[in-house]
């Protein structure tokens, strides 16, 4: 936990660093460590009675509880405010009493969690599962340092500057890039594999369970020392000097790792300054810059959602050495900008806060103890068959896994109708956010007022209610809730043909590239995904439905091919998966994506295509939206994938039509199959 401890302490020293994102597997005490930070934070001076934690010396001029008179203020402990994943918008930003605002003109405002977290810590557990509308509000508050509540022309603003700390398990999905970049630092946490350390963890936990008070008392002296050191570092921080040499190393490092924007440079500068203050120094050294890079850059150098966060430490050391010291040279004029390194010299080793280079990182090669990857005829590296038990129906002649082709931007696939599922970006749905489509009586607390409908409901009763002045007499029965239409996330279940027919003519690389492109689209649209594969004698669930698109991409990359084509088994397995998911999450509508050339083989004497047709009609009977990605290639085509799409009640598209920039456009909605546009698809193919 050294990296996590250091990142949290640096933010306690300098909140301007910008918070911490903690990534790690389940059961590694991420939340426990974060919650312990509040006890180490210095006390905060606030205006007495202010619900928005205004500072006595510089109160917020627009504070809803203001204006504040000059007063010494009172000290209170720093707050650690937790934002639940399922919180409502009103709970986060605060609630405005619309009825009193309309009838009496009074801004009756109840502060939310952003007000509570002002000048403290806002902690989001499982931050990657936070709904998009809450993420948008967090981004706005983090960018402006203030929270705005706007309701039908009535607005309230208050300061909201907080330290954002989030924890997440990457297996459950990744963060939106905009929110990811808002975290100043990131650390990876994993359980120790050393038996002695694991024994000590269990021993301490049992001691705490037996007597929490005695356990806390045992560590009170160490916590007091940490608290004093944080206070001393805060006092020293304004006197720390960031020299031109260190600043040049920071800029060169960010440029070398090609991070987007300038926020990384600023965060690195603030982190290096905080590290110097934490060490009791007034000058920033090269080791501070190196440590700052290991904490601030790993999550910013990802080029696409499937890249693992990490940093090539050899490249980092080379950049720091090249731009360090007074005798540095511009790399453009250096006659030998990339000298050979001494194999006997130090390699830098994995430092605190760093992430070991991942196997897929373009800057690193394969581990020394493993043979290098073989080359395919196309010149692409082709990993060997993964160790362990073979996939269902594997045969001795099966091909090893092929690398996916380069992903591309796909056309939009959506589910017909109007859903009510989790917020996302794929299909139309009734949501709390989006365009207003109508009004209804509120069920419970009013959250989105439809002003015109409210006035229309109240207007006929003004004389009966004794209205005498200019104000409108509004009662609770007159209030109308706005109904809105937005987008939802779906369950996208991929059924991928991994048989020998797909491996012919090296088609599997293109097929994997297409599925990977659809996975990228699912990531951006906040979908759940699942993966079913069929080959040999049966089908298997390669990945149960999950929010982790990364996991689906990893399983796809490892998928070998070969054997027969049990298409019916794959469709039946998908039917079983969807049946269970409908019970678990009935509001999330599924989208079935079958990737195949339409061929089907089975036992001798059986009609494999007829069995596949019967399995497809099961999906059609339940109204499952379906798309068949036709992978058939060559001048002669049998059209089997199109037949399968008709049995499913869906539509078929070719790999070329799947591309967003293809000339042959793709139908944008699965309803096309039901509205007679199958002929349109065929005409596009003919064109």
XYZ file of C-alpha atoms in Angstrom:
687
model
C 0.000 0.000 0.000
C 3.027 2.336 -0.113
C 1.978 3.969 -3.390
C -1.560 4.553 -2.144
C -0.369 5.955 1.187
C 2.018 8.352 -0.565
C -0.603 9.570 -3.061
C -3.150 10.263 -0.316
C -0.599 12.033 1.884
C 0.570 14.238 -1.001
C -3.026 15.352 -1.561
C -3.335 16.084 2.162
C -0.230 18.280 1.875
C -1.391 19.996 -1.348
C -5.068 19.585 -2.304
C -4.219 21.353 -5.576
C -2.666 18.058 -6.754
C -6.189 17.072 -7.750
C -7.149 13.862 -5.980
C -6.419 10.163 -6.376
C -7.891 7.325 -8.417
C -7.264 3.947 -6.786
C -7.485 0.956 -9.126
C -7.248 -2.582 -7.849
C -8.741 -5.995 -7.432
C -11.479 -6.647 -4.921
C -10.616 -7.190 -1.269
C -7.461 -5.048 -1.149
C -8.670 -2.503 1.458
C -8.878 0.384 -1.024
C -11.882 1.925 0.732
C -10.399 1.359 4.190
C -7.226 3.248 3.292
C -9.123 6.155 1.723
C -11.489 6.552 4.686
C -8.496 6.697 7.031
C -7.326 9.898 5.328
C -9.973 12.079 7.023
C -8.437 11.533 10.464
C -5.085 12.872 9.213
C -6.389 16.034 7.550
C -5.866 19.331 9.420
C -8.889 21.092 10.888
C -10.788 23.592 8.731
C -11.763 27.125 9.847
C -15.349 27.938 8.804
C -17.892 30.716 9.324
C -20.074 29.775 12.272
C -23.490 28.537 11.139
C -22.650 28.491 7.411
C -23.898 25.312 5.762
C -21.427 25.796 2.892
C -18.170 25.907 4.907
C -17.149 29.427 3.923
C -13.687 30.506 5.073
C -13.854 33.303 7.681
C -11.230 35.450 5.978
C -12.540 35.079 2.413
C -16.208 34.076 2.489
C -17.974 33.269 -0.764
C -19.817 36.477 -1.835
C -22.555 34.394 -3.499
C -23.028 31.968 -0.608
C -26.762 31.179 -0.167
C -26.313 31.651 3.607
C -24.507 34.974 3.146
C -23.491 37.695 3.178
C -21.260 36.900 6.147
C -20.083 39.451 8.675
C -16.419 39.611 9.643
C -15.874 37.089 12.435
C -13.036 34.859 13.685
C -14.845 31.647 12.696
C -14.703 28.197 14.233
C -12.545 25.142 13.592
C -14.004 21.767 12.710
C -12.507 18.477 11.465
C -12.096 18.055 7.719
C -14.972 16.107 6.200
C -14.859 12.907 4.183
C -18.133 12.906 2.224
C -19.091 9.703 0.407
C -21.075 9.830 -2.835
C -23.121 6.624 -3.290
C -23.172 5.223 -6.819
C -26.975 5.258 -6.821
C -27.383 8.826 -5.525
C -29.872 11.151 -7.184
C -28.989 14.457 -8.811
C -30.743 16.380 -6.025
C -28.740 14.511 -3.396
C -25.498 15.519 -5.100
C -26.077 19.194 -5.957
C -28.907 20.015 -3.550
C -32.660 20.495 -3.872
C -34.636 23.670 -4.528
C -38.223 23.906 -3.253
C -39.944 24.676 -6.553
C -43.380 25.177 -4.975
C -42.163 27.933 -2.624
C -40.023 29.457 -5.366
C -43.041 29.834 -7.679
C -45.643 30.812 -5.086
C -43.590 32.945 -2.675
C -40.437 33.813 -4.634
C -38.296 32.291 -1.855
C -35.104 30.382 -2.657
C -35.491 27.565 -0.151
C -32.370 25.528 -0.877
C -31.296 22.288 0.805
C -27.531 21.730 0.301
C -26.292 18.519 -1.279
C -23.140 16.456 -1.016
C -21.088 18.940 -3.044
C -21.749 21.589 -0.392
C -20.820 19.158 2.385
C -17.557 18.260 0.612
C -16.438 21.884 0.070
C -12.894 22.276 1.475
C -12.872 18.561 2.271
C -12.759 15.182 0.516
C -15.416 13.782 -1.828
C -15.035 10.008 -1.987
C -16.707 7.855 -4.649
C -16.476 4.108 -4.152
C -16.857 2.131 -7.403
C -16.500 5.411 -9.279
C -16.509 3.573 -12.626
C -20.144 2.567 -11.981
C -21.311 6.138 -11.409
C -24.174 7.200 -13.690
C -23.343 9.538 -16.540
C -25.522 12.412 -15.323
C -23.704 12.416 -11.959
C -20.348 12.258 -13.755
C -21.340 15.342 -15.763
C -22.175 17.245 -12.577
C -18.876 16.235 -10.976
C -16.974 17.385 -14.062
C -18.714 20.751 -14.001
C -18.052 21.279 -10.289
C -14.414 20.173 -10.586
C -13.814 22.504 -13.543
C -15.499 25.604 -12.085
C -15.015 25.104 -8.350
C -18.717 25.813 -7.879
C -22.067 24.046 -8.023
C -25.048 25.490 -9.861
C -28.673 24.463 -9.363
C -30.953 25.709 -12.132
C -34.692 25.062 -11.948
C -37.018 26.887 -14.354
C -35.283 30.260 -14.143
C -34.492 30.027 -10.420
C -30.775 29.473 -9.736
C -28.551 28.944 -6.730
C -24.747 28.913 -6.784
C -22.251 27.987 -4.081
C -18.548 27.192 -3.931
C -17.607 23.513 -4.281
C -13.859 22.918 -4.175
C -13.031 19.459 -2.937
C -10.445 16.723 -3.109
C -11.834 13.999 -5.409
C -10.875 10.437 -4.442
C -12.262 7.398 -6.232
C -11.773 3.657 -5.971
C -12.623 1.089 -8.623
C -12.184 -2.499 -9.720
C -11.120 -2.461 -13.417
C -12.892 -5.791 -13.966
C -16.219 -3.936 -13.680
C -15.487 -1.425 -16.425
C -13.406 1.665 -17.069
C -13.949 5.362 -16.474
C -14.947 7.930 -19.047
C -11.779 9.658 -20.307
C -13.021 13.099 -19.193
C -13.449 11.982 -15.586
C -10.257 9.917 -15.658
C -8.253 13.002 -16.539
C -9.753 14.927 -13.589
C -7.947 12.699 -11.094
C -4.537 14.147 -10.380
C -2.848 10.863 -9.455
C -3.548 7.178 -9.948
C -2.231 4.121 -8.153
C -2.600 0.387 -8.709
C -3.299 -1.739 -5.640
C -2.904 -5.521 -5.497
C -2.879 -7.997 -2.658
C 0.553 -9.081 -1.528
C 1.759 -12.531 -2.602
C 4.175 -12.731 0.339
C 2.829 -15.140 2.999
C 4.308 -13.158 5.893
C 2.636 -9.928 4.809
C -0.703 -11.684 4.345
C -0.362 -13.193 7.811
C 0.231 -9.738 9.280
C -2.854 -8.344 7.481
C -5.054 -11.091 8.932
C -3.494 -10.678 12.384
C -4.206 -6.936 12.459
C -7.758 -7.371 11.201
C -8.533 -9.943 13.879
C -7.000 -7.674 16.525
C -9.238 -4.822 15.391
C -12.346 -7.030 15.469
C -11.535 -8.161 19.021
C -11.038 -4.639 20.447
C -11.362 -1.658 18.054
C -10.577 0.936 20.746
C -7.372 -0.785 21.852
C -6.293 -1.254 18.246
C -6.796 2.455 17.511
C -4.901 3.421 20.653
C -1.997 1.228 19.574
C -1.510 3.299 16.403
C -2.490 6.703 17.792
C 1.112 7.899 18.249
C 2.017 7.066 14.647
C -1.120 8.823 13.363
C -0.302 11.887 15.470
C 3.199 11.972 14.002
C 1.778 11.751 10.478
C -0.662 14.556 11.244
C 2.158 16.783 12.485
C 4.280 15.985 9.440
C 1.390 16.905 7.101
C 0.949 20.224 8.927
C 4.687 20.937 8.699
C 4.741 20.099 4.979
C 1.760 22.409 4.372
C 3.625 25.220 6.120
C 6.757 24.554 4.062
C 4.943 24.167 0.715
C 4.787 27.910 -0.221
C 8.580 28.165 0.125
C 9.363 25.241 -2.204
C 10.986 26.433 -5.451
C 10.361 24.667 -8.748
C 13.461 25.448 -10.776
C 13.710 25.735 -14.529
C 15.643 22.453 -14.747
C 12.911 20.497 -12.973
C 10.202 22.248 -14.967
C 11.977 21.385 -18.211
C 12.155 17.723 -17.143
C 8.418 17.763 -16.401
C 7.560 19.224 -19.800
C 9.917 16.857 -21.620
C 8.473 13.821 -19.822
C 4.882 14.738 -20.691
C 5.871 15.348 -24.305
C 7.807 12.067 -24.499
C 4.800 10.057 -23.346
C 2.457 11.991 -25.672
C -0.170 12.791 -23.051
C -3.107 14.904 -24.192
C -3.429 18.515 -23.127
C -1.477 20.416 -20.495
C -3.136 19.180 -17.309
C -0.480 16.473 -16.865
C 2.317 19.062 -16.798
C 0.521 21.107 -14.157
C -0.302 18.071 -12.002
C 3.290 16.829 -12.217
C 4.599 20.248 -11.147
C 2.264 20.379 -8.149
C 3.037 16.775 -7.199
C 6.799 17.266 -7.401
C 6.486 20.392 -5.226
C 4.399 18.476 -2.680
C 6.975 15.651 -2.658
C 9.748 18.122 -1.866
C 7.697 19.631 0.979
C 6.871 16.152 2.292
C 10.600 15.385 2.340
C 11.272 18.638 4.240
C 13.087 20.339 1.349
C 12.602 23.683 -0.395
C 13.990 22.550 -3.770
C 12.520 20.090 -6.293
C 14.956 17.380 -7.359
C 15.031 14.831 -10.155
C 13.763 12.062 -7.882
C 10.708 14.195 -7.126
C 9.998 14.627 -10.835
C 10.420 10.889 -11.422
C 8.053 9.968 -8.600
C 5.541 12.569 -9.792
C 5.589 11.053 -13.279
C 4.963 7.558 -11.903
C 1.903 8.827 -10.055
C 0.485 11.358 -12.520
C 1.053 9.886 -15.996
C 0.014 6.192 -16.140
C -3.698 6.899 -16.593
C -3.061 9.770 -19.004
C -0.990 7.927 -21.594
C -3.745 5.487 -22.603
C -4.457 5.851 -26.301
C -7.687 3.812 -26.317
C -9.948 2.251 -23.641
C -8.295 -1.171 -23.935
C -4.774 0.031 -23.178
C -3.653 -0.940 -19.691
C -2.407 2.009 -17.638
C 1.331 1.899 -17.168
C 4.603 3.667 -17.748
C 7.834 2.478 -19.345
C 10.294 3.340 -16.588
C 13.343 2.861 -18.813
C 11.980 5.497 -21.170
C 11.213 7.743 -18.199
C 14.764 7.467 -16.861
C 16.201 8.141 -20.306
C 14.078 11.290 -20.700
C 15.002 12.595 -17.250
C 18.693 11.976 -17.898
C 18.578 13.645 -21.303
C 16.926 16.795 -20.002
C 18.516 16.873 -16.549
C 21.484 18.908 -15.364
C 22.985 22.081 -16.772
C 24.813 20.462 -19.692
C 21.697 19.104 -21.398
C 21.365 19.251 -25.166
C 18.315 19.607 -27.306
C 17.501 16.116 -28.611
C 17.058 17.531 -32.128
C 20.717 18.645 -32.205
C 22.195 15.794 -30.206
C 24.487 13.797 -32.530
C 23.683 10.620 -30.594
C 20.201 11.088 -29.141
C 19.663 7.435 -28.341
C 22.943 5.863 -27.171
C 23.094 2.217 -26.279
C 22.570 1.613 -22.623
C 25.069 -0.311 -20.586
C 23.606 -3.783 -19.995
C 25.468 -3.964 -16.722
C 24.102 -0.608 -15.510
C 21.036 -0.085 -13.335
C 17.651 -0.481 -14.954
C 15.847 1.847 -12.620
C 13.706 -0.906 -11.158
C 10.012 -0.492 -10.448
C 9.680 2.612 -8.297
C 6.900 3.609 -5.949
C 3.750 4.613 -7.795
C 4.819 2.978 -11.056
C 3.073 0.245 -12.979
C 5.208 -2.447 -14.596
C 5.086 -2.244 -18.403
C 2.282 -4.405 -19.735
C 2.873 -7.146 -22.250
C 0.870 -5.321 -24.885
C 2.648 -2.014 -24.318
C 4.341 -0.961 -27.564
C 7.340 0.285 -25.629
C 8.125 -3.050 -24.034
C 9.019 -6.420 -25.457
C 7.995 -9.929 -24.425
C 9.259 -11.224 -21.065
C 12.699 -12.781 -21.207
C 11.510 -16.163 -20.011
C 8.946 -16.504 -22.802
C 9.616 -17.080 -26.493
C 8.816 -14.246 -28.844
C 5.562 -14.368 -30.785
C 5.506 -16.040 -34.164
C 4.716 -14.099 -37.305
C 1.651 -14.594 -39.436
C 1.920 -14.548 -43.239
C 0.681 -10.952 -43.105
C 3.608 -10.010 -40.905
C 1.503 -9.552 -37.754
C 2.557 -11.159 -34.472
C 0.469 -14.198 -33.688
C 0.379 -15.372 -30.055
C 0.594 -19.041 -29.326
C -2.275 -21.168 -27.979
C -2.946 -20.171 -24.347
C -2.049 -22.694 -21.716
C -4.725 -24.670 -19.924
C -7.738 -26.688 -20.997
C -8.838 -26.143 -24.605
C -12.131 -24.503 -25.468
C -15.299 -26.510 -25.896
C -15.030 -28.934 -28.786
C -11.343 -28.264 -29.404
C -9.566 -30.652 -31.753
C -5.960 -31.492 -32.384
C -5.970 -29.548 -35.662
C -7.293 -26.304 -34.181
C -5.535 -23.090 -35.125
C -3.944 -20.886 -32.514
C -5.437 -17.500 -31.687
C -5.005 -14.777 -34.328
C -4.452 -11.123 -33.571
C -7.368 -8.768 -34.208
C -7.166 -6.363 -37.101
C -7.086 -2.623 -36.455
C -10.411 -1.460 -34.961
C -12.564 1.116 -36.708
C -15.522 3.369 -35.931
C -18.786 1.481 -36.405
C -22.272 2.512 -37.386
C -24.849 2.874 -34.626
C -26.800 -0.266 -33.726
C -29.768 0.295 -31.450
C -32.733 -1.543 -29.975
C -36.175 -0.516 -31.292
C -38.869 0.986 -29.099
C -38.617 3.031 -25.931
C -36.904 1.476 -22.934
C -36.475 2.346 -19.272
C -33.064 0.849 -18.582
C -29.876 2.200 -17.061
C -28.611 5.505 -18.419
C -26.355 5.113 -21.431
C -25.908 6.234 -25.016
C -27.336 3.571 -27.300
C -31.134 3.235 -27.504
C -34.080 5.552 -26.866
C -35.436 5.433 -23.313
C -37.450 7.304 -20.708
C -34.846 8.917 -18.482
C -34.407 11.665 -15.916
C -32.284 13.602 -18.393
C -32.781 14.423 -22.033
C -35.287 16.318 -24.107
C -38.717 17.027 -22.617
C -41.499 15.092 -24.334
C -44.492 15.712 -22.035
C -45.732 16.113 -18.471
C -47.373 13.979 -15.775
C -48.322 14.199 -12.138
C -45.259 13.605 -9.949
C -44.839 10.288 -8.195
C -43.108 11.140 -4.935
C -40.666 14.072 -4.807
C -40.806 16.510 -7.713
C -37.433 16.658 -9.453
C -38.021 18.087 -12.957
C -40.783 20.689 -13.112
C -42.719 21.210 -16.332
C -43.446 24.908 -15.907
C -45.952 25.363 -18.744
C -48.007 22.343 -17.674
C -47.961 23.522 -14.033
C -49.200 26.997 -14.942
C -51.850 25.494 -17.212
C -53.082 23.269 -14.385
C -53.202 26.137 -11.855
C -54.663 28.872 -14.075
C -58.362 27.783 -14.109
C -58.549 27.831 -10.299
C -57.185 31.312 -9.535
C -60.578 32.957 -8.916
C -61.790 30.087 -6.735
C -58.590 30.295 -4.683
C -59.131 33.993 -4.032
C -56.197 35.354 -5.993
C -55.943 39.102 -5.501
C -52.351 40.012 -6.309
C -50.017 39.486 -9.257
C -48.637 36.172 -7.939
C -49.964 32.824 -9.171
C -51.618 30.704 -6.469
C -50.011 27.279 -6.910
C -50.872 24.168 -4.934
C -49.195 20.811 -4.860
C -51.886 19.219 -7.037
C -50.989 21.674 -9.808
C -47.331 20.613 -10.058
C -46.405 18.602 -13.130
C -43.322 16.454 -13.606
C -41.569 16.714 -16.967
C -41.230 13.428 -18.819
C -37.976 13.209 -20.711
C -36.471 11.033 -23.362
C -32.782 10.200 -23.457
C -30.596 7.185 -24.115
C -30.076 3.930 -22.282
C -27.306 1.362 -22.159
C -28.094 -2.138 -23.382
C -26.781 -5.641 -22.917
C -24.844 -6.405 -26.095
C -24.347 -10.169 -26.333
C -21.848 -11.255 -28.969
C -22.194 -14.739 -30.451
C -18.982 -15.373 -32.379
C -18.371 -18.219 -34.819
C -14.865 -19.572 -34.121
C -15.101 -22.653 -36.345
C -12.746 -23.805 -39.057
C -14.788 -22.132 -41.793
C -14.133 -18.764 -40.174
C -10.412 -19.486 -39.999
C -10.260 -20.070 -43.760
C -8.532 -17.335 -45.798
C -7.333 -15.702 -42.583
C -10.777 -14.184 -42.019
C -10.625 -14.452 -38.231
C -8.317 -11.458 -37.933
C -10.871 -9.258 -39.710
C -13.707 -10.750 -37.679
C -11.919 -10.054 -34.392
C -11.203 -6.526 -35.572
C -14.905 -6.001 -36.245
C -15.943 -7.377 -32.848
C -13.260 -5.288 -31.158
C -14.665 -2.226 -32.931
C -18.143 -3.069 -31.647
C -16.701 -3.501 -28.156
C -15.170 -0.034 -28.367
C -18.575 1.283 -29.386
C -20.165 -0.552 -26.426
C -17.604 1.031 -24.075
C -18.449 4.505 -25.320
C -22.192 3.863 -25.041
C -21.984 2.455 -21.476
C -23.312 -1.003 -22.326
C -22.913 -4.311 -20.597
C -21.352 -6.937 -22.830
C -21.169 -10.729 -22.959
C -19.389 -13.175 -25.249
C -20.568 -16.607 -26.449
C -18.398 -18.614 -28.839
C -19.156 -21.809 -30.733
C -16.813 -24.237 -32.447
C -16.140 -27.956 -32.598
C -18.995 -29.792 -30.914
C -20.563 -27.101 -28.766
C -20.719 -23.552 -27.451
C -19.419 -21.863 -24.329
C -19.882 -18.608 -22.464
C -16.444 -17.066 -22.887
C -17.513 -14.072 -20.769
C -20.731 -13.730 -18.746
C -22.459 -10.338 -19.097
C -20.323 -7.684 -17.439
C -19.610 -3.960 -17.505
C -15.926 -4.665 -18.161
C -15.468 -4.261 -21.909
C -11.736 -4.738 -21.311
C -12.359 -8.301 -20.158
C -14.357 -9.046 -23.304
C -11.535 -7.694 -25.482
C -9.003 -9.878 -23.640
C -11.134 -13.018 -24.106
C -11.611 -12.189 -27.776
C -7.863 -11.814 -28.304
C -7.226 -15.284 -26.831
C -9.945 -16.999 -28.887
C -8.591 -19.887 -31.012
C -10.399 -21.233 -34.075
C -11.029 -24.584 -35.720
C -13.441 -27.478 -35.915
C -17.059 -27.725 -36.986
C -19.734 -25.009 -36.896
C -22.406 -25.763 -34.248
C -24.453 -22.639 -35.000
C -27.562 -23.940 -33.239
C -25.579 -24.610 -30.056
C -24.281 -21.047 -30.059
C -27.766 -19.566 -30.454
C -29.198 -21.817 -27.740
C -26.388 -20.892 -25.357
C -27.108 -17.202 -26.055
C -30.793 -17.837 -25.345
C -29.914 -19.305 -21.943
C -27.687 -16.325 -21.100
C -30.380 -13.804 -22.028
C -33.036 -15.707 -20.074
C -30.972 -15.453 -16.886
C -30.127 -11.779 -17.502
C -33.791 -10.895 -17.964
C -34.411 -12.178 -14.452
C -31.418 -10.321 -13.008
C -31.968 -6.989 -14.759
C -35.368 -6.887 -16.487
C -35.115 -3.196 -17.417
C -31.928 -3.609 -19.498
C -32.886 -4.561 -23.026
C -30.608 -6.943 -24.960
C -29.061 -6.607 -28.403
C -27.882 -9.892 -29.940
C -24.936 -9.564 -32.343
C -24.195 -12.814 -34.213
C -20.858 -12.822 -36.038
C -20.842 -15.675 -38.567
C -20.855 -16.602 -42.241
C -24.140 -18.456 -41.690
C -22.760 -21.957 -42.250
C -23.804 -24.722 -39.874
C -22.474 -28.266 -39.512
C -23.286 -31.024 -37.109
C -23.576 -34.756 -36.709
C -24.098 -36.836 -39.817
C -27.705 -37.356 -40.758
C -28.863 -34.142 -39.072
C -30.008 -30.911 -40.685
C -27.765 -28.378 -38.944
C -29.253 -25.377 -40.770
C -32.797 -26.376 -39.783
C -31.728 -26.689 -36.135
C -30.097 -23.264 -36.311
C -33.295 -21.826 -37.771
C -35.356 -23.246 -34.913
C -32.925 -21.802 -32.359
C -33.074 -18.416 -34.092
C -36.878 -18.402 -33.961
C -36.692 -18.746 -30.162
C -34.986 -15.349 -30.026
C -37.473 -13.876 -32.497
C -40.413 -15.122 -30.413
C -39.115 -13.222 -27.386
C -38.606 -10.022 -29.361
C -34.838 -9.914 -28.950
C -33.285 -7.291 -31.221
C -30.656 -8.970 -33.386
C -27.985 -8.098 -35.937
C -26.055 -10.657 -37.978
C -22.595 -9.558 -39.086
C -22.095 -11.457 -42.340
C -18.494 -12.646 -42.568
C -18.869 -14.541 -45.837
C -16.123 -13.665 -48.305
C -15.265 -14.483 -51.891
C -16.951 -13.935 -55.268
C -19.569 -16.652 -54.674
C -21.858 -16.074 -51.686
C -24.548 -18.399 -50.381
C -26.480 -15.745 -48.454
C -26.815 -17.972 -45.363
C -26.216 -15.093 -42.955
C -29.118 -13.177 -44.494
C -31.372 -16.216 -44.024
C -30.311 -16.426 -40.377
C -31.085 -12.722 -39.872
C -34.605 -13.243 -41.213
C -35.137 -16.171 -38.830
C -33.962 -13.954 -35.955
C -36.249 -11.139 -37.027
C -33.253 -8.868 -37.356
C -31.025 -7.537 -40.090
C -27.762 -8.610 -41.707
C -24.787 -6.375 -42.449
C -21.442 -7.136 -44.006
C -18.118 -6.237 -42.463
C -17.779 -3.356 -44.923
C -21.242 -2.026 -44.098
C -20.359 -2.065 -40.413
C -17.876 0.762 -40.892
C -19.170 4.248 -40.126
C -17.235 5.670 -43.085
C -18.271 3.039 -45.619
C -20.063 4.102 -48.806
C -22.728 1.455 -48.312
C -24.614 2.912 -45.334
C -25.858 0.744 -42.491
C -29.463 0.866 -41.274
C -29.344 2.758 -37.994
C -32.040 0.827 -36.200
C -32.785 -2.859 -35.860
C -36.394 -2.013 -36.684
C -35.344 -1.918 -40.310
C -35.952 -5.639 -40.603
C -39.560 -5.181 -39.522
C -40.227 -2.227 -41.821
C -39.238 -3.832 -45.081
C -35.746 -2.437 -45.490
C -34.158 -5.846 -46.032
C -34.398 -4.990 -49.727
C -32.486 -1.774 -49.023
C -29.665 -3.772 -47.474
C -29.611 -6.135 -50.458
C -29.544 -3.211 -52.881
C -26.638 -1.689 -51.007
C -24.746 -4.953 -51.257
C -25.459 -5.127 -54.975
C -24.198 -1.567 -55.373
